[in-house]
Structure formats: structure tokens, C-alpha cells
Coordinates of C-alpha atoms and ligand atoms in Angstrom, one line a residue:
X1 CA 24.1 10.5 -10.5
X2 CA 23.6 8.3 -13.9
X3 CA 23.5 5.5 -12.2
X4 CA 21.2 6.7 -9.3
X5 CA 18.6 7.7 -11.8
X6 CA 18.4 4.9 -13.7
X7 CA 17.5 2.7 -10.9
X8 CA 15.4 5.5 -9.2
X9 CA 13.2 6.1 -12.5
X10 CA 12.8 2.3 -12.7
X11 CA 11.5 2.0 -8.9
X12 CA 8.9 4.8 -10.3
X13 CA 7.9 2.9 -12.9
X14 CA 8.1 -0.9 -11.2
X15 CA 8.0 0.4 -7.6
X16 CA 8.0 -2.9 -5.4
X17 CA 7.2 -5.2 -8.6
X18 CA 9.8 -7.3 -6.9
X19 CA 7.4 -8.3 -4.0
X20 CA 4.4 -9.6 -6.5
X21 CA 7.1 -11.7 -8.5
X22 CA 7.5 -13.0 -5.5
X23 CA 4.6 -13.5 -4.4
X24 CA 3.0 -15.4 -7.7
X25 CA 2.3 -18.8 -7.8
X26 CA 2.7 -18.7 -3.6
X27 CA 0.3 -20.2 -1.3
X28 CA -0.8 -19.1 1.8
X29 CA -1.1 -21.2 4.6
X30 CA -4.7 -21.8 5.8
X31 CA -5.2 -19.3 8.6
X32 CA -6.2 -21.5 11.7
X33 CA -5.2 -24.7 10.8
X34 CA -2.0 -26.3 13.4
X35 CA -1.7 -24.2 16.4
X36 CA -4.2 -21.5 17.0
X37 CA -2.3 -18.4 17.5
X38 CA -3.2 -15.7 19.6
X39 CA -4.4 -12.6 18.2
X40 CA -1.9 -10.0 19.5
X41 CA 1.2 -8.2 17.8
X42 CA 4.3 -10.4 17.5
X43 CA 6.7 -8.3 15.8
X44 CA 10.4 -8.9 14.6
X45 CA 13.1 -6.8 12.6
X46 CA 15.8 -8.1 10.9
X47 CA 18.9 -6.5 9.6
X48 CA 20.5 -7.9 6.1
X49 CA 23.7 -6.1 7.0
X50 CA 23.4 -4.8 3.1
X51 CA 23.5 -8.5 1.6
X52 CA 20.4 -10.5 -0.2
X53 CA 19.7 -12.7 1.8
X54 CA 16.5 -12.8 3.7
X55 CA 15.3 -12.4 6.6
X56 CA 18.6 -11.1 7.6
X57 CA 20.0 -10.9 11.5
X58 CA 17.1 -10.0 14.1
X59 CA 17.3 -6.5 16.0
X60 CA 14.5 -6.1 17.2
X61 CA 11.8 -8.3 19.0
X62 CA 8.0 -7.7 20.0
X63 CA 8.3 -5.0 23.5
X64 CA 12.6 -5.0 22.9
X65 CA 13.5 -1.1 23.2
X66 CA 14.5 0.9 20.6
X67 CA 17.6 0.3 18.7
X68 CA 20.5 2.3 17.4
X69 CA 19.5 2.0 14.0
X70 CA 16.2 4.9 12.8
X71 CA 15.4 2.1 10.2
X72 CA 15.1 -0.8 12.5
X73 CA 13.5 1.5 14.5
X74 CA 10.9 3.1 12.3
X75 CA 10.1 -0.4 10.5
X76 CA 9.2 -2.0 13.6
X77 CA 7.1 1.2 14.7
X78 CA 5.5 0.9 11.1
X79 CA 4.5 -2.8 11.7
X80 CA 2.8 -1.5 14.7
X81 CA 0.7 1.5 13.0
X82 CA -0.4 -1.1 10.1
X83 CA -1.1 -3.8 12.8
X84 CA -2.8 -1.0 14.9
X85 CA -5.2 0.2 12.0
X86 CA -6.4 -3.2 11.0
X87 CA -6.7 -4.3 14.8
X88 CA -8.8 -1.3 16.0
X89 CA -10.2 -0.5 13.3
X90 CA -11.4 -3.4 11.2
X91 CA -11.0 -6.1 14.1
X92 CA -8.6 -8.2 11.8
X93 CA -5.5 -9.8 13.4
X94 CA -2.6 -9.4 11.9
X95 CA -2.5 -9.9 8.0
X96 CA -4.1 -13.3 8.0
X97 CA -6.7 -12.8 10.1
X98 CA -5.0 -15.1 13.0
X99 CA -2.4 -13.4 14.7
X100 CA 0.9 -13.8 12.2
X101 CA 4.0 -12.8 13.3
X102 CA 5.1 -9.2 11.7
X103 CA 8.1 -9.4 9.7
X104 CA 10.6 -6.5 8.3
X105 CA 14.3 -6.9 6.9
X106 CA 15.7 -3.0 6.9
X107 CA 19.3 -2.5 4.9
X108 CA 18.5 -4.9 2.1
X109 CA 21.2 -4.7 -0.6
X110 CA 23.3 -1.8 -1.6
X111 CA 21.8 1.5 -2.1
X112 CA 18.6 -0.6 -2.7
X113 CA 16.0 1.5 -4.5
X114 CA 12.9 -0.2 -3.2
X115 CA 10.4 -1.9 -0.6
X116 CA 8.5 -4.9 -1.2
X117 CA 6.7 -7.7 0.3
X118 CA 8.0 -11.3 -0.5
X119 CA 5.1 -13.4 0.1
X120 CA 5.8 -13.8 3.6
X121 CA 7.4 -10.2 5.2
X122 CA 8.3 -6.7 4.0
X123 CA 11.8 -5.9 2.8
X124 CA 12.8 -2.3 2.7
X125 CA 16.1 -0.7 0.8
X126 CA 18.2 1.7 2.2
X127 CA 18.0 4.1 -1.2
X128 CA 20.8 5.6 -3.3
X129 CA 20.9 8.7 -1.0
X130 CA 20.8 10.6 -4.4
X131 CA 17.9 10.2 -5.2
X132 CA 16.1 8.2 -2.7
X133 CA 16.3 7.9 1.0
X134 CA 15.3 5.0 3.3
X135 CA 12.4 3.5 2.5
X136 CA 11.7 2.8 5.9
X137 CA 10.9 6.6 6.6
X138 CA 7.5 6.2 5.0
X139 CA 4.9 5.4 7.2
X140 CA 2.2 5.0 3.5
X141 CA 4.9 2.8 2.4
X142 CA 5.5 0.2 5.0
X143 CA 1.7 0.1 5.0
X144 CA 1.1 -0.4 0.9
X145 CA 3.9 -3.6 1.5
X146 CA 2.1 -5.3 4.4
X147 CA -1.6 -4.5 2.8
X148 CA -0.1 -6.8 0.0
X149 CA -0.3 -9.4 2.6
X150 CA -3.3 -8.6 2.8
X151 CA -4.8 -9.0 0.1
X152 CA -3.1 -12.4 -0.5
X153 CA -5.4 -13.6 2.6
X154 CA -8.2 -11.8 0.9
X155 CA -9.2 -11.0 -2.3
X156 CA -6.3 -12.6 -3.7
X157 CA -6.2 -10.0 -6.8
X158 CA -4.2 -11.3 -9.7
X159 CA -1.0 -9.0 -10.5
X160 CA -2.2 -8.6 -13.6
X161 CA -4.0 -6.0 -16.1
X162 CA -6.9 -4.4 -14.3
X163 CA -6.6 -7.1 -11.2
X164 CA -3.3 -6.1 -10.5
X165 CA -3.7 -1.9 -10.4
X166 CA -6.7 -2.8 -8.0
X167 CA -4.3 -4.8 -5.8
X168 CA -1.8 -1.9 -5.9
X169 CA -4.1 0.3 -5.5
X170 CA -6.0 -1.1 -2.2
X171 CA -2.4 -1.4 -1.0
X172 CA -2.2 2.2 -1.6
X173 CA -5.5 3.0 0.3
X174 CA -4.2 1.0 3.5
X175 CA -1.0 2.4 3.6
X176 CA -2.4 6.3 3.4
X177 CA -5.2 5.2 6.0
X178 CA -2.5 3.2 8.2
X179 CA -0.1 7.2 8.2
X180 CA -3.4 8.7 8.4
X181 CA -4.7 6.3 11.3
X182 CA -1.3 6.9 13.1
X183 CA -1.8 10.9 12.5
X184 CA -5.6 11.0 13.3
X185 CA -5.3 13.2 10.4
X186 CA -9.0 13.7 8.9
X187 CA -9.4 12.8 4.6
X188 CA -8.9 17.0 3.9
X189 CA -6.1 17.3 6.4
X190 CA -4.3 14.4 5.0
X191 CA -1.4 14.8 2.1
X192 CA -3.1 11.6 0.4
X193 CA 0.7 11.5 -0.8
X194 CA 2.3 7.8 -1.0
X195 CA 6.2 7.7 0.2
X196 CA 6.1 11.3 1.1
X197 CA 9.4 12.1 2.1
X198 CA 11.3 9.4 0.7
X199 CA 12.9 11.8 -2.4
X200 CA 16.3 13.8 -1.1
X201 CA 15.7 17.5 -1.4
X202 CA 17.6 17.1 -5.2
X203 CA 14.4 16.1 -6.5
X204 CA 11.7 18.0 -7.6
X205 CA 8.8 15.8 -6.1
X206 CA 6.5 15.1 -3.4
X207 CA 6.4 10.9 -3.3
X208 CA 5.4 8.2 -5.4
X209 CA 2.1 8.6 -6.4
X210 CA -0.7 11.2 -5.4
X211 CA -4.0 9.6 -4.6
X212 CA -6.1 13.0 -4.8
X213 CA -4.3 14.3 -8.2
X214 CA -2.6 11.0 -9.4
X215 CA 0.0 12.6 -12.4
X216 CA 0.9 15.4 -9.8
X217 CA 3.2 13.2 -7.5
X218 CA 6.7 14.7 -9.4
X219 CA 7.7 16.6 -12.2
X220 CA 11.7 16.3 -12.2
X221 CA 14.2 16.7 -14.6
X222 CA 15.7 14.1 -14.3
X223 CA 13.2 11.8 -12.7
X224 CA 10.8 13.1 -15.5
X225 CA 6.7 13.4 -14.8
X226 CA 4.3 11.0 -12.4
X227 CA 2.3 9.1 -15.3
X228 CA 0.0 8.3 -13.2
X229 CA -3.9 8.9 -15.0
X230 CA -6.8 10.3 -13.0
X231 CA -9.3 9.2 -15.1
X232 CA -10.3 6.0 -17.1
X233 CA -9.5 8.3 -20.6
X234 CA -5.7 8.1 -20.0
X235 CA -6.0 4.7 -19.0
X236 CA -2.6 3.0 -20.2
X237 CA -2.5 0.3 -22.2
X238 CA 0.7 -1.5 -21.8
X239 CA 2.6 -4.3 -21.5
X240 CA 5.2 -3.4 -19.2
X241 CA 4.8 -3.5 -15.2
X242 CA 2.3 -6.6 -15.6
X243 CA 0.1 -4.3 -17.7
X244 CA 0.6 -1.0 -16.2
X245 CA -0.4 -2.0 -12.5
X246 CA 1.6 0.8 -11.1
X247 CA 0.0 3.5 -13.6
X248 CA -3.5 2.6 -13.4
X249 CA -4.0 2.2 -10.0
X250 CA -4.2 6.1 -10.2
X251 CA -7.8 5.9 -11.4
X252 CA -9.6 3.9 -8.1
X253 CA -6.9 5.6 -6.2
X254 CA -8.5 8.6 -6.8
X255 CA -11.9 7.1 -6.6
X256 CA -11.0 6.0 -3.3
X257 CA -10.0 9.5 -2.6
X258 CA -13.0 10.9 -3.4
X259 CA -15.3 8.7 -1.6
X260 CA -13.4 9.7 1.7
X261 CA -13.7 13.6 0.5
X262 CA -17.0 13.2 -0.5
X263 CA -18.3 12.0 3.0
X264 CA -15.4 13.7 4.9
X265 CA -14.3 13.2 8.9
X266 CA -11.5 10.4 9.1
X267 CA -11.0 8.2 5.9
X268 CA -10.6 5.1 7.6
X269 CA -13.8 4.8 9.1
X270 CA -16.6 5.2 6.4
X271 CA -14.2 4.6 3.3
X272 CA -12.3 2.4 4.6
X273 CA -14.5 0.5 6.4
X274 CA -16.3 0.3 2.6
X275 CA -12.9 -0.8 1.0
X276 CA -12.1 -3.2 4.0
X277 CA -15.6 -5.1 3.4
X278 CA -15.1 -5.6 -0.2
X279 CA -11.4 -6.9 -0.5
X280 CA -12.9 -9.7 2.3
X281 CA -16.1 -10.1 0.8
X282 CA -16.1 -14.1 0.4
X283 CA -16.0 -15.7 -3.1
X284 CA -14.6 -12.1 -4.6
X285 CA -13.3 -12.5 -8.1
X286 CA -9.2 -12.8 -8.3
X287 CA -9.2 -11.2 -11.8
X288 CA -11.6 -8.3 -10.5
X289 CA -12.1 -5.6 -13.6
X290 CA -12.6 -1.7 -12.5
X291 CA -16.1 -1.8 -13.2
X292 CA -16.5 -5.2 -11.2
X293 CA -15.1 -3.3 -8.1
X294 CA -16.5 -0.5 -8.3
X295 CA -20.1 -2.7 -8.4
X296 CA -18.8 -4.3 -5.2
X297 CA -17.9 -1.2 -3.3
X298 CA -21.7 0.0 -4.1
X299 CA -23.1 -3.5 -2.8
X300 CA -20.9 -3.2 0.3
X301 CA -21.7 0.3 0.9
X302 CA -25.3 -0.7 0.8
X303 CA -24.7 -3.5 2.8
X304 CA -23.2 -1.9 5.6
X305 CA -24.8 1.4 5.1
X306 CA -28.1 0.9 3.3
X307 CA -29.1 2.0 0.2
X308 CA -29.5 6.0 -1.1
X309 CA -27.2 6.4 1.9
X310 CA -24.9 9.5 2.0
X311 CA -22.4 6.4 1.9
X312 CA -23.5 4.7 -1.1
X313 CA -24.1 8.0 -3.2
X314 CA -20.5 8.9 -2.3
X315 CA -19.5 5.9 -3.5
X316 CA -21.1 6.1 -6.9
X317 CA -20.6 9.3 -7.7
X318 CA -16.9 8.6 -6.8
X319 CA -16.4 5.8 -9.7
X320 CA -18.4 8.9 -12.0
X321 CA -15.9 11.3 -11.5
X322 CA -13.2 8.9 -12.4
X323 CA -15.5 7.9 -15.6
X324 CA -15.2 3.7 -14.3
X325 CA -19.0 2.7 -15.5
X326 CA -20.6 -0.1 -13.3
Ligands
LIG1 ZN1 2.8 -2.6 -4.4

């Protein structure tokens, strides 16, 4: 169990910090430039047969029926959901706007306690079984790792200090709104839980990180308690996990939260839609503050919605609740 815990409590703390070390100092190719792809879902799922190396054997191609294997299965099924929500939804193609192929290596390592995105594809661990299960069982999960990719076409957040808990935490809106999409769950239907189900039934916890009650997520003895704040007063200053990234993206977690409560119905359309315009909102600033995007979600609520809208007032009396002053 000791050795189970230690890595578990670390992927609490650091969960998929691997994927932003990877994907610092990485370039993106120029969407459109070469050959123009066409924008439709191209999807492959490679197995690392428990080794490193990446990507890994391929299982699974785009329209190739299911395999033996629930994780190649349910990672390819999770690159569809993400795909699907941005697709209908939001009218983007893919993660870089122009049709990219969907990537996802299942069975990474041994008794690998994590998911990530490498700056080109998802990776997702198998888990120690003790304490964590596949990762690929999360539907919020596969969705947080390929809205990285996201972002890295986008806003391009720094992973860094305030920057950096903004860019895990969008990841964390579009991975609730891609299980929530897949669910047609509506925002007080929803769990707003990230990597439900991934703990084994030895742990006293119900995912990662709660969105509507960040700190609430698990309290375990041996895990300890979610350290996630709520609120700008426990905002935590730190120098570990690039400044805390994975501890304060609690607070516009649960801003985002309570814009999609406040105006109710399905998250992804009215909230989302607001969250969607700002992260691709040309010239938006890498090294973003809290205060800076909350500013930005007002102006694009207003833009889309108009001002002393039901959807701008959410908005702003969201980033209240939470104490983030614009
Ligand atoms: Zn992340």
C-alpha cells in the first residue's frame, strides 16, 4: 500500500504536471499551413504494452470496431465525446481548429498513476489498482488532457502562477462539459466532479477535484484532504506544482460553476459558449492574471450576449462569489 500512496498523493498534488513539462517550450504547428486537412474525426489508439515509449502499438483506427481491451476502447470513445463537444457545439475542428488527428496511448508504464497530454496526444496510466484505477474510465479526464491541446492552439496560458491554474482550470471546464455534453446532463444534474470514478472503493473520495465545492473532492486517511480553495482568501501561495496550478484552479473552477448554475439549462451552451469565446479571443494575454480573465469573460459575455444581460450579470456576480476583483 506504501508505495501506492505515495505515488497516488503525488498525482493529487501534480496530477498530469507531466503533460505541461512537456509541453513547455513546444511549438505548435501553424494550423493550415501544408496540406489542408479535412475537418472530420480521425482518431487512433495506441497501446504502450506497459513500456514508455510513445505512441505505443495502434489498436484502434478511426470507424475500426471495438477492441478487447475497455481502455482502448473507452479512450477512443473519449476522443470522440471531446471531438463531439467542440465540433457541435463550438464549430471547432479538432484541437487545432483544422481537422488533427486524435491521439491516445492507453497502458503507459506500470501501475502508472496518471494522464497527461504531451504536446501532441493524450497518454493515460493504467493506475496502481490500490488506489487508483484506469484513468481511461473518466470521461472529465480524457477531456481536461485534450482541452490542454486546446489551449496550446489558443490562449496559449503560461503553466505558471495564476496563468497556469487558469489553464488547468479551463481544461477542467471542458472536460466536465465534454462528460456532461456526452450525458445531456443539465449544470444542476451534473456531479461537476473531475475523474469521478477513477478512486477503488478503498478510498474515501469522490475524484480529483470538485468544481462546485473545490476542498470537498476527498477526505481520506491516507490520501489526506482535497486542498483545493473555493475562494481567492485561501488562495495558496506556493512554489511547488509551478506555483500551485493544481490548487488554485479551484477558485475560477468554481466561478465557472457558478456562472452555469446561475443561468442554469445545459452548461455548455451559455457558459461554455462564454469560456469558449474568451480562451480564442485573438491577442489574449499568455500570462493571463484571475482578475484579467475574469475582465475577459465579462467583455465576451457582453459581446455575444449584450450588456446587463442575464449572461453578463451571471458572469460577474460569479467572479464576486469567489472574491476575484476585476
Ligand atoms: Zn491538466
Amino acid at each position: 500500500m506504501a508505495g501506492a500512496a505515495v505515488a497516488a498523493r503525488r498525482t493529487l498534488l501534480e496530477f498530469d504536471a507531466v503533460a505541461e513539462a512537456g509541453q513547455l517550450g513546444r511549438s505548435a504547428p501553424a494550423p493550415g499551413s501544408g496540406t489542408a486537412l479535412t475537418p472530420k474525426l480521425r482518431r487512433t489508439v495506441f497501446d504502450a504494452q506497459q513500456r514508455q515509449d510513445l505512441p505505443g502499438v495502434p489498436v484502434r483506427a478511426e470507424g475500426a470496431p471495438p477492441t478487447s481491451d475497455p481502455a482502448a476502447d473507452e479512450a477512443y470513445d473519449g476522443l470522440g465525446a471531446t471531438y463531439a463537444l467542440f465540433s457541435d457545439v463550438y464549430g471547432r475542428s479538432s484541437l487545432d481548429g483544422a481537422g488533427q488527428p486524435l491521439q491516445a496511448t492507453v497502458h503507459y508504464g506500470i501501475d502508472y498513476d496518471n494522464a497527461f497530454w504531451n504536446g501532441a496526444q493524450i497518454v493515460l496510466g493504467d493506475g496502481d489498482g490500490e488506489v487508483f484505477e484506469r484513468f481511461s474510465k473518466s470521461l472529465t479526464v480524457i477531456g481536461h488532457e485534450l482541452a490542454h491541446g486546446i489551449i496550446q492552439y489558443t490562449a496559449k496560458l503560461i503553466y505558471q502562477g495564476q496563468a497556469g491554474a487558469l489553464n488547468e482550470s479551463v481544461s477542467d471546464v471542458f472536460g466536465a462539459l465534454t462528460e456532461q455534453y456526452f450525458l445531456r446532463q443539465t449544470a444542476s444534474g451534473a456531479s461537476w466532479i473531475i475523474g469521478e470514478g477513477l478512486f477503488t472503493p478503498e478510498v474515501n473520495g469522490r475524484g480529483l477535484r470538485s468544481m462546485s465545492e473545490p476542498g470537498s473532492a476527498y477526505d481520506d486517511d491516507v490520501l489526506g484532504k482535497d486542498p483545493q480553495p473555493a475562494d481567492m482568501t485561501g488562495y495558496v501561495e506556493t512554489t511547488s506544482d509551478n506555483g500551485g496550478v493544481h490548487l488554485n484552479s479551484g477558485i475560477p473552477n468554481r466561478a465557472f460553476y457558478l456562472t452555469a448554475a446561475g443561468l442554469g439549462g445545459y452548461a455548455w451552451e451559455r457558459a461554455g459558449q462564454i469560456w469558449y469565446d474568451t480562451i480564442t479571443e485573438p491577442n489574449f494575454p499568455a500570462d493571463c492574471t484571475f482578475s484579467l480573465f475574469a475582465a475577459a469573460t465579462i467583455t465576451a459575455a457582453e459581446k455575444r450576449y449584450g450588456a446587463g444581460t442575464e449572461e453578463s450579470s451571471a458572469v460577474q456576480a460569479a467572479w464576486r462569489e469567489v472574491n476575484v476583483m476585476v
